[in-house]
Short mmCIF file of C-alpha atoms and ligand atoms in Angstrom, two decimals:
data_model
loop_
_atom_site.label_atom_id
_atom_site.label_comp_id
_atom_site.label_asym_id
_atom_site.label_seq_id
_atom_site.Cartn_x
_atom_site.Cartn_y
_atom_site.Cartn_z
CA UNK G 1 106.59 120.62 101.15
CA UNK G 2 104.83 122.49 98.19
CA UNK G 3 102.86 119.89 96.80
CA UNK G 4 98.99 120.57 96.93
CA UNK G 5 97.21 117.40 97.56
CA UNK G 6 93.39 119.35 97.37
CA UNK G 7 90.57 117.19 95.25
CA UNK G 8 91.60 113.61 95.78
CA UNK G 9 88.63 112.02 97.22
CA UNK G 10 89.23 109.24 99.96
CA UNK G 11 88.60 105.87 98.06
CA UNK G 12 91.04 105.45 94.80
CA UNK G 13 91.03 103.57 92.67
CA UNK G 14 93.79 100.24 91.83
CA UNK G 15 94.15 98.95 88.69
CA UNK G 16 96.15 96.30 89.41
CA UNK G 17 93.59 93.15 88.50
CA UNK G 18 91.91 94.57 85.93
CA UNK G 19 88.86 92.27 84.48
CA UNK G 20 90.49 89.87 81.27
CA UNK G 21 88.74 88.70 78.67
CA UNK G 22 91.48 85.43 78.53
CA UNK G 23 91.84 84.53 82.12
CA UNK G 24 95.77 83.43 80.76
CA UNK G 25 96.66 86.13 79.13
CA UNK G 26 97.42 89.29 81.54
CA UNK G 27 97.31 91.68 78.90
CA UNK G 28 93.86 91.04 77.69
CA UNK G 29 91.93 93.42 79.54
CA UNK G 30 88.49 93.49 78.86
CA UNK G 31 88.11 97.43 78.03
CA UNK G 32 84.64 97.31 77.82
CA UNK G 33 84.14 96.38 81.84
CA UNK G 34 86.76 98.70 82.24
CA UNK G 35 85.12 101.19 80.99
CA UNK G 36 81.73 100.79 83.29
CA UNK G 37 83.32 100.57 85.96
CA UNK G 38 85.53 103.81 85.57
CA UNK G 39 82.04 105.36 84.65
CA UNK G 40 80.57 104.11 88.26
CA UNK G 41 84.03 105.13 89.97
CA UNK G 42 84.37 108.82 88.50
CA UNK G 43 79.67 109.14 88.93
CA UNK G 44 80.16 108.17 92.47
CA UNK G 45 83.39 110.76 93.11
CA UNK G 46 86.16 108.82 92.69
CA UNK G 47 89.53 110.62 91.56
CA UNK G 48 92.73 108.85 92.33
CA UNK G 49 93.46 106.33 89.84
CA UNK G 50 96.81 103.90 90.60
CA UNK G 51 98.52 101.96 88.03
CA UNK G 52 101.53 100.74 87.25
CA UNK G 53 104.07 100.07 84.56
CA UNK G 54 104.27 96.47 85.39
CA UNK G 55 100.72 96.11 85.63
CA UNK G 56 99.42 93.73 83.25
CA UNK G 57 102.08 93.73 81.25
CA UNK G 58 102.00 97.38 80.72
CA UNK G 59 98.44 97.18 79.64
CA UNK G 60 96.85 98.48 82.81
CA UNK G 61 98.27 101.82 81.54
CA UNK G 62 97.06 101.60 78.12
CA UNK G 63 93.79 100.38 79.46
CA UNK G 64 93.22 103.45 81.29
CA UNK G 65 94.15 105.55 78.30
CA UNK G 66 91.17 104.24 76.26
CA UNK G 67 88.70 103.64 79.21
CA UNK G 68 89.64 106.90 81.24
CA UNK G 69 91.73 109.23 79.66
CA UNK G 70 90.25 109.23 76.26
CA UNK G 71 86.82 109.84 77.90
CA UNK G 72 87.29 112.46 80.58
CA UNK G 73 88.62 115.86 81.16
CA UNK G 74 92.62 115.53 82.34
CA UNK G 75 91.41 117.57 85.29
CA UNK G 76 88.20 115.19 86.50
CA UNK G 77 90.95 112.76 87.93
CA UNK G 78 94.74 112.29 89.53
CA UNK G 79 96.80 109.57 87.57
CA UNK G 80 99.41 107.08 89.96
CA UNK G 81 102.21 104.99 87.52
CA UNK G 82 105.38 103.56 89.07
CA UNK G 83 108.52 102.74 88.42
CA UNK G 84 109.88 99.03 89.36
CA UNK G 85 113.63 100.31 88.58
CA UNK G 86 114.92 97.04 90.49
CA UNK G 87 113.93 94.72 87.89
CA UNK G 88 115.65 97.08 85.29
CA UNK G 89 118.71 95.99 83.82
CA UNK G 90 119.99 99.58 83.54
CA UNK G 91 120.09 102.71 84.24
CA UNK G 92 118.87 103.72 80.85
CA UNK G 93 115.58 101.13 80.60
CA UNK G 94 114.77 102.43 84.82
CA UNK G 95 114.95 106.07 82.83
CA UNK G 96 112.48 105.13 80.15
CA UNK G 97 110.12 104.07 82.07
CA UNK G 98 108.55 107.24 83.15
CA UNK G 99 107.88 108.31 78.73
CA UNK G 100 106.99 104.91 78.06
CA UNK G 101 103.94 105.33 80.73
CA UNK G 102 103.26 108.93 79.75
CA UNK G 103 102.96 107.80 76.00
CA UNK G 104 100.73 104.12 77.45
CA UNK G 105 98.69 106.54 79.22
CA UNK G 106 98.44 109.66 76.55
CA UNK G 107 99.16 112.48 79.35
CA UNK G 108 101.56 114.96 79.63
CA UNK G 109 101.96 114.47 83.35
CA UNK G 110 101.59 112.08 86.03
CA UNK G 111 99.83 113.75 89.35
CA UNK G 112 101.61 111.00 91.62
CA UNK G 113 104.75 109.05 90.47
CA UNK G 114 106.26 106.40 92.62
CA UNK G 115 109.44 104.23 92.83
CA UNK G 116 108.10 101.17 93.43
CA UNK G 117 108.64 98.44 96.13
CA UNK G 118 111.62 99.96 98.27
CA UNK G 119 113.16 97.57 100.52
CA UNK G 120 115.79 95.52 101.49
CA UNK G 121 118.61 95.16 98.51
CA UNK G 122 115.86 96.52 95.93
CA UNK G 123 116.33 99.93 97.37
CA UNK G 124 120.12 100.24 96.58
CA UNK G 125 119.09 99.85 93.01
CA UNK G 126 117.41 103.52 92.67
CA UNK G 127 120.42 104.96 93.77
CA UNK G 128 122.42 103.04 91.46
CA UNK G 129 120.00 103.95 88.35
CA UNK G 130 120.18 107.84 89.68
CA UNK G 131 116.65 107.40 90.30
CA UNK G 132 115.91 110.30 92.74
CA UNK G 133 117.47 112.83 90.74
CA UNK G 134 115.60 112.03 87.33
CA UNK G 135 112.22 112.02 88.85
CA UNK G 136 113.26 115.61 90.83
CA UNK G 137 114.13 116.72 87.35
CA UNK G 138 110.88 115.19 85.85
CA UNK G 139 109.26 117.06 88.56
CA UNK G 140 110.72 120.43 87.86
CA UNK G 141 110.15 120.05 84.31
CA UNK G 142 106.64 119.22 84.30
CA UNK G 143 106.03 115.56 83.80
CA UNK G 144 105.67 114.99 87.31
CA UNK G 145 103.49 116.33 90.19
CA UNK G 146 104.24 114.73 93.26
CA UNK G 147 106.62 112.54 93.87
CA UNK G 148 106.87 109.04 95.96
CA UNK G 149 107.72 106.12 96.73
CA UNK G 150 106.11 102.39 97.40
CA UNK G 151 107.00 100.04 100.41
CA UNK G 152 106.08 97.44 102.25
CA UNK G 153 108.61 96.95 104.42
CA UNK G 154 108.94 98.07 108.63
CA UNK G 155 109.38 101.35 109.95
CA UNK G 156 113.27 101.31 110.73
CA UNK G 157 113.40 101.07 106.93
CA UNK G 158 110.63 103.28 106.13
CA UNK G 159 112.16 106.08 108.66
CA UNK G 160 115.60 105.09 106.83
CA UNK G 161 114.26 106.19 103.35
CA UNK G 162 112.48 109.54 104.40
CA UNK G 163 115.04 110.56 106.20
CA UNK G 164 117.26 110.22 103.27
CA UNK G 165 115.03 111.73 101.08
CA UNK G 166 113.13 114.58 102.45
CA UNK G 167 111.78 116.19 99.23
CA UNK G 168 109.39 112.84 99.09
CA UNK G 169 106.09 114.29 98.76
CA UNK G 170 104.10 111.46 99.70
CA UNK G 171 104.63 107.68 100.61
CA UNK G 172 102.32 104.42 99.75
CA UNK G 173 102.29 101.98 102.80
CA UNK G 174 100.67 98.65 103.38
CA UNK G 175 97.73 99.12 106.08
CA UNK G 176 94.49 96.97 106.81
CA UNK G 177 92.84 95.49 109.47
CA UNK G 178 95.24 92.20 110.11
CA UNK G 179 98.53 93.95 109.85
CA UNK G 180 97.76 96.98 111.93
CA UNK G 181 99.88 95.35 114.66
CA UNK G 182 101.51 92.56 112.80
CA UNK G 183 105.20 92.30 114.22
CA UNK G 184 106.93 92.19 111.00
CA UNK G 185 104.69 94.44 108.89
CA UNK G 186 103.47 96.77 111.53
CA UNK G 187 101.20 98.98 109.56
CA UNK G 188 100.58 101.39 112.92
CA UNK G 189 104.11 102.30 113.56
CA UNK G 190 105.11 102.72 109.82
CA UNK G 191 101.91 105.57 109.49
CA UNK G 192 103.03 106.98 112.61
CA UNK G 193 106.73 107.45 110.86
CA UNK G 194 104.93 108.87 108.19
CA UNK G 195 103.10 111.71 110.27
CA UNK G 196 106.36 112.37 111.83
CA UNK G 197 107.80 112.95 108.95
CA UNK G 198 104.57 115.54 107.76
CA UNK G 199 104.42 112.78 104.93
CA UNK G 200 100.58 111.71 103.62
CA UNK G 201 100.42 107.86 102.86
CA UNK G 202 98.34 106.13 99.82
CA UNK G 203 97.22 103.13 101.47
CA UNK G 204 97.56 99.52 99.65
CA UNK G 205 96.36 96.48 100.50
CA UNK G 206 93.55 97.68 102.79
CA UNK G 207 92.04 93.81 101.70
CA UNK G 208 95.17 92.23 101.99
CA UNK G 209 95.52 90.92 98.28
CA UNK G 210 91.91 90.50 98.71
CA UNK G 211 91.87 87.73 101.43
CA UNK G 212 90.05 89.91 103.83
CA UNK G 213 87.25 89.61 101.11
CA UNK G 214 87.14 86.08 101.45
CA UNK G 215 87.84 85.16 104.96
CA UNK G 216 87.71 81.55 106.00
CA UNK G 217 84.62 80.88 107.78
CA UNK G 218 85.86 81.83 111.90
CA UNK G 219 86.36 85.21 110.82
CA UNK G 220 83.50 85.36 108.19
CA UNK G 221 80.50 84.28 110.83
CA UNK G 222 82.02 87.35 113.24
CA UNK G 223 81.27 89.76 110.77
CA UNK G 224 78.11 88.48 109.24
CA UNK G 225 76.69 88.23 112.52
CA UNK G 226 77.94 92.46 113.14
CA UNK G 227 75.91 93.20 110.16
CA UNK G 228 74.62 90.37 107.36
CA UNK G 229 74.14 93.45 104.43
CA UNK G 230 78.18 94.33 104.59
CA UNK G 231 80.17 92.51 102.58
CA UNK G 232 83.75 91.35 103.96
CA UNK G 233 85.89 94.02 101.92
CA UNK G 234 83.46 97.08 102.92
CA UNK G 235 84.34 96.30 106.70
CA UNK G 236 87.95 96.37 105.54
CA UNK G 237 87.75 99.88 103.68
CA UNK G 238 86.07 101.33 106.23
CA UNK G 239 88.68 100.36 109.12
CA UNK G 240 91.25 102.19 106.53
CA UNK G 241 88.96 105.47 105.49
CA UNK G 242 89.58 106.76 109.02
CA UNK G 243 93.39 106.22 109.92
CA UNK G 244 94.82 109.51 110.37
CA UNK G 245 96.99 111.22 107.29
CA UNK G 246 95.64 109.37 104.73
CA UNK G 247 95.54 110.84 101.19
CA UNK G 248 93.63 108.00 99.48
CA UNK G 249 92.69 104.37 100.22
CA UNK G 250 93.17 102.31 97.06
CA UNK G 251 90.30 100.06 96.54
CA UNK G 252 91.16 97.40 93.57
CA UNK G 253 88.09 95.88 91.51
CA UNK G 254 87.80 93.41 89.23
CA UNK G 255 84.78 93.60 88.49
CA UNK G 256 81.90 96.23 88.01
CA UNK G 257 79.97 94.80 90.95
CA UNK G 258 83.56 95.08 93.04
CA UNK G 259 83.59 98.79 91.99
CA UNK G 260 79.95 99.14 93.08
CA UNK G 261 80.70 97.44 96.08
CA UNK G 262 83.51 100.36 96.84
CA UNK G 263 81.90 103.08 95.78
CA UNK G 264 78.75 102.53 97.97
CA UNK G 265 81.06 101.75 100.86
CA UNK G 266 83.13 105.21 99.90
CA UNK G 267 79.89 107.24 99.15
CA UNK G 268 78.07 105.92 102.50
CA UNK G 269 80.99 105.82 104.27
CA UNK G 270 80.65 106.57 108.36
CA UNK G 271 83.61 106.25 110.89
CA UNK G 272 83.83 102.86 112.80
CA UNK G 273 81.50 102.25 116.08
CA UNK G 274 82.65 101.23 118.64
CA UNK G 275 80.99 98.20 118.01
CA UNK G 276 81.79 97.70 114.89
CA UNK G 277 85.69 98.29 116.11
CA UNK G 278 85.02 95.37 118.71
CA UNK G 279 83.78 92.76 115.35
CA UNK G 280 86.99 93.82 113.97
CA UNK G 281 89.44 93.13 116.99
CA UNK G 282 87.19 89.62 116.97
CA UNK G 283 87.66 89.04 113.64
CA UNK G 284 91.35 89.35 114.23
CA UNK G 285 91.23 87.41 117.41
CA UNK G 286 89.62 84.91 115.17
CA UNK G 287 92.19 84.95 112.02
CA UNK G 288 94.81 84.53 114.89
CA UNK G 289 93.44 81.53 117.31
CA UNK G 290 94.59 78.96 115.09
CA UNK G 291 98.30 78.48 116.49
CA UNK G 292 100.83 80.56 115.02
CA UNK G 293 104.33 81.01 115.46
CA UNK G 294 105.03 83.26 118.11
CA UNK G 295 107.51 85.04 116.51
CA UNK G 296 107.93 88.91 117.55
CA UNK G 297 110.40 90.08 115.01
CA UNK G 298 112.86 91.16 117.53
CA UNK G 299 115.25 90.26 114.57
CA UNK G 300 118.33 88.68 116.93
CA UNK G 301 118.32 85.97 114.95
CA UNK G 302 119.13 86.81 112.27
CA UNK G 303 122.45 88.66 113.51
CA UNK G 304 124.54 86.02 113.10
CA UNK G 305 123.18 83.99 110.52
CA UNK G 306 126.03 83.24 108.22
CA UNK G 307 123.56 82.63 105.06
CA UNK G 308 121.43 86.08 105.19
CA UNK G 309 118.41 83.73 106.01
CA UNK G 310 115.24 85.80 105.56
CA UNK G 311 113.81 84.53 108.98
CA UNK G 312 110.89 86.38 110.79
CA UNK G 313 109.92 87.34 107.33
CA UNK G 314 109.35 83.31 106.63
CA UNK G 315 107.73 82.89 110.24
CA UNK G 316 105.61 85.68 109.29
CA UNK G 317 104.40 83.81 105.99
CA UNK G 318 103.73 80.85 107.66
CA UNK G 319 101.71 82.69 110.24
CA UNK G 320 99.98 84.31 107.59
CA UNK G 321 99.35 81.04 105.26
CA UNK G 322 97.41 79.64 108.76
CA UNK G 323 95.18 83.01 108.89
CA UNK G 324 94.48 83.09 105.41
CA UNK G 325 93.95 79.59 104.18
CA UNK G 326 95.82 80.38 101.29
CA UNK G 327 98.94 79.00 99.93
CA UNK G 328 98.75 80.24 96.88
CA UNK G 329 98.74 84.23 97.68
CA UNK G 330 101.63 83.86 100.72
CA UNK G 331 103.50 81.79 98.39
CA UNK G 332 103.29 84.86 95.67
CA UNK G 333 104.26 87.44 98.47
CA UNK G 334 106.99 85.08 99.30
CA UNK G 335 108.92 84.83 96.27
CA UNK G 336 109.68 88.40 96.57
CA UNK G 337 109.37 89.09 100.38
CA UNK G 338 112.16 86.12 101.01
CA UNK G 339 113.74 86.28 97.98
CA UNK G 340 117.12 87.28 99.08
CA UNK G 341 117.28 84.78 101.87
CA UNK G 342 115.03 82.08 100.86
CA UNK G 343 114.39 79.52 103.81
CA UNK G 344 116.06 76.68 101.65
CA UNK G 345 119.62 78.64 102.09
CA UNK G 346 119.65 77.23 105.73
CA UNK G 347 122.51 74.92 106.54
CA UNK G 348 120.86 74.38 110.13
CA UNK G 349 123.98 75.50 112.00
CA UNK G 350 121.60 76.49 114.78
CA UNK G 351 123.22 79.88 115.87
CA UNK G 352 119.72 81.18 115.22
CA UNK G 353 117.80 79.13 117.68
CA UNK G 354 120.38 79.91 120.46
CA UNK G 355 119.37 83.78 120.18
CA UNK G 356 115.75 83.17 120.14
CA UNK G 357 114.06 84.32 122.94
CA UNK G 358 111.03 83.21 122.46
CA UNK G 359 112.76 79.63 121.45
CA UNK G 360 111.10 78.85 118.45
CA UNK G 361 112.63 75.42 116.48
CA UNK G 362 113.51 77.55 113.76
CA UNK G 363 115.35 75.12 111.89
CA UNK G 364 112.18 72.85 111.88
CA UNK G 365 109.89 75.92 110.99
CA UNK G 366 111.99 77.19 108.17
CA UNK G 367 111.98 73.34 106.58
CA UNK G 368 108.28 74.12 106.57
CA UNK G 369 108.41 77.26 104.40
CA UNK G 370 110.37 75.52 102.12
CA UNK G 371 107.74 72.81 101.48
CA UNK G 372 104.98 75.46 101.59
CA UNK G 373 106.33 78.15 99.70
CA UNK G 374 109.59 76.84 97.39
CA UNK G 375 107.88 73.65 96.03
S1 SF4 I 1 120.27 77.56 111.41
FE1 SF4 I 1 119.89 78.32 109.35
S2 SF4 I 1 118.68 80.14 109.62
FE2 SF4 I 1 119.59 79.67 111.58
S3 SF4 I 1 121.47 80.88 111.65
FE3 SF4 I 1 122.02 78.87 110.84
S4 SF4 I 1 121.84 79.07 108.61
FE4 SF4 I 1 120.78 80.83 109.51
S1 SF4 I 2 114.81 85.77 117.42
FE1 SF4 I 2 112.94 84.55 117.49
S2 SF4 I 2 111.33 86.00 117.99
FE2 SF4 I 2 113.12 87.22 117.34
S3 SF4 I 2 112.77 87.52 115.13
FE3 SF4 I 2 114.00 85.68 115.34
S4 SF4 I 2 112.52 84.00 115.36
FE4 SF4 I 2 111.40 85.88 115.76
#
């Protein structure tokens, strides 16, 4: 690997829920927040900044033109934009999206670029839309630094795609407190591919969408009572600023008090206790003693399944709606996560359930994602 990865400080930057002056209109960003709290992240030593061009509509990317671009040296920060070539309809409009976020943005270059959201049948699709080659060429012609790529799947996939593609540069993983040793997402394992593979990961979700900000109130007492002054998402950075070949941790705000919030935690930022490590393992104890499905995503059901049923993956969302007390988010990760074996595409033959070792009623427990998530 030749890529140089030097002056990218540890907490980035996400500009994924950017502050909105119309609460229903995505693309009306409210620049002038915007541009505060890029002030506070780039004062307090922030560099990485990650966007998208899905993102709002696109305007996450032209928001950061005018609120950091415009208004600091090229060489004061690194710039992250994506490519979502899946939901392209061709090869051509996956192609333009890399000039169409160079012009949003008003750079020459992108220091990171990343196909976005490998996994399961969306990954075919970069290969299809000659994706690898036309960032490599991008890269050797300038518009591209390093080169990457987004996932959120497990390791076997995650070991799949580097070993296919070895000139990846650097990879941008799911990792936070709750699914450090979830079975299906399995944060631990898929950094430990990573570092086998001398890859450095980006790490998203370190707040999981934000619900470890929020936690309902078993998990929320555990960590007041640790320390009352932290708030929620600082205990959730922090278990991320740590892990072991990590580039950046990308902190989203929406808010200038959020980006306070981050950049304190980043600025006064000391490894983990031991203590404070035992408040985290509670907290998690916590988030799991309600009573989930004990599902271990051994994956032998799914085998035989004539319909392609999607099923630890729904388990997993159910287990996650009962930690979370939220419908809403699992049933947003859901339409994606499941969506090419939705629960509802069960015709209850039952072959499933006779594999299970752990003999969950998966027929009855995949009737419940349906009512929770496809309603
Ligand atoms: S019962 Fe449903 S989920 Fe299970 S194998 Fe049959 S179709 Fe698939
Ligand atoms: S066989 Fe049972 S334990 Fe294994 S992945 Fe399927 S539901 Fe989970």
């Amino acid at each position: 690997m030749t890529a140089s990865y030097e002056g990218v400080a540890k907490l980035g930057f996400g500009a994924m829920r950017l502050p909105l002056t119309d609460p229903d209109d995505v693309t009306a960003i409210d620049i002038e927040q915007v541009k505060t709290m890029v002030d506070e992240f780039m004062a307090k030593g922030g560099t990485y900044v990650d966007t998208a061009f899905v993102y709002h509509d696109g305007a996450s990317e032209t928001a950061l033109r005018e609120a950091l671009v415009e208004r600091y040296p090229r060489e004061a920060f690194t710039l992250a934009t994506k490519c979502l070539a899946w939901a392209c309809a061709s090869k051509e409009e996956a192609q333009a999206c890399l000039p169409t976020s160079l012009e949003r943005l008003g750079v020459d270059y992108v220091d990171y670029y990343l196909l976005h959201n490998l996994g399961g049948a969306r990954t075919a699709k970069f290969d299809e839309y000659d994706m690898w080659n036309y960032v490599a060429k991008a890269k050797a012609d300038g518009l591209i630094r390093h080169v990457g790529f987004s996932m959120h799947d497990g390791p076997e996939t995650l070991e799949g795609i580097l070993t296919a593609h070895p000139e990846v540069d650097f990879v941008q993983l799911q990792a936070n407190y709750l699914d450090w040793d979830d079975p299906v997402t399995q944060s631990a394992r898929c950094l430990e591919v990573a570092a086998a593979h001398g890859v450095p990961v980006i790490v998203m979700e370190p707040v999981r969408g934000g619900r470890l900000a929020n936690l309902p109130e078993r998990g929320a007492e555990v960590l007041a009572a640790a320390d009352p002054d932290a708030s929620q998402a600082r205990w959730a950075y922090r278990f991320c600023l740590d892990l072991p070949g990590v580039l950046t941790v990308l902190a989203g705000a929406s808010t200038l008090e959020q980006m306070q919030d981050n950049m304190d935690t980043f600025q006064a930022h000391k490894p983990l206790t031991e203590a404070e490590r035992s408040a985290i393992a509670e907290v998690v104890a916590a988030l799991r003693s309600v009573d989930l499905i004990p599902c271990t995503n051994c994956g032998y059901c799914v085998k035989d399944c004539p319909e392609g049923v999607k099923i630890p993956i729904a388990l997993n969302l159910l287990n996650l709606e009962k930690q979370t007390e939220d419908n809403a988010f699992v049933k947003g990760l859901y339409s994606w996560q499941a969506a090419e074996g939705p629960a509802s595409k069960c015709i209850q033959c039952g072959s499933c359930e006779a594999m299970c070792p752990q003999s969950i009623p998966i027929i009855d427990r995949l009737a419940e994602a349906v009512e929770h998530f496809e309603g």
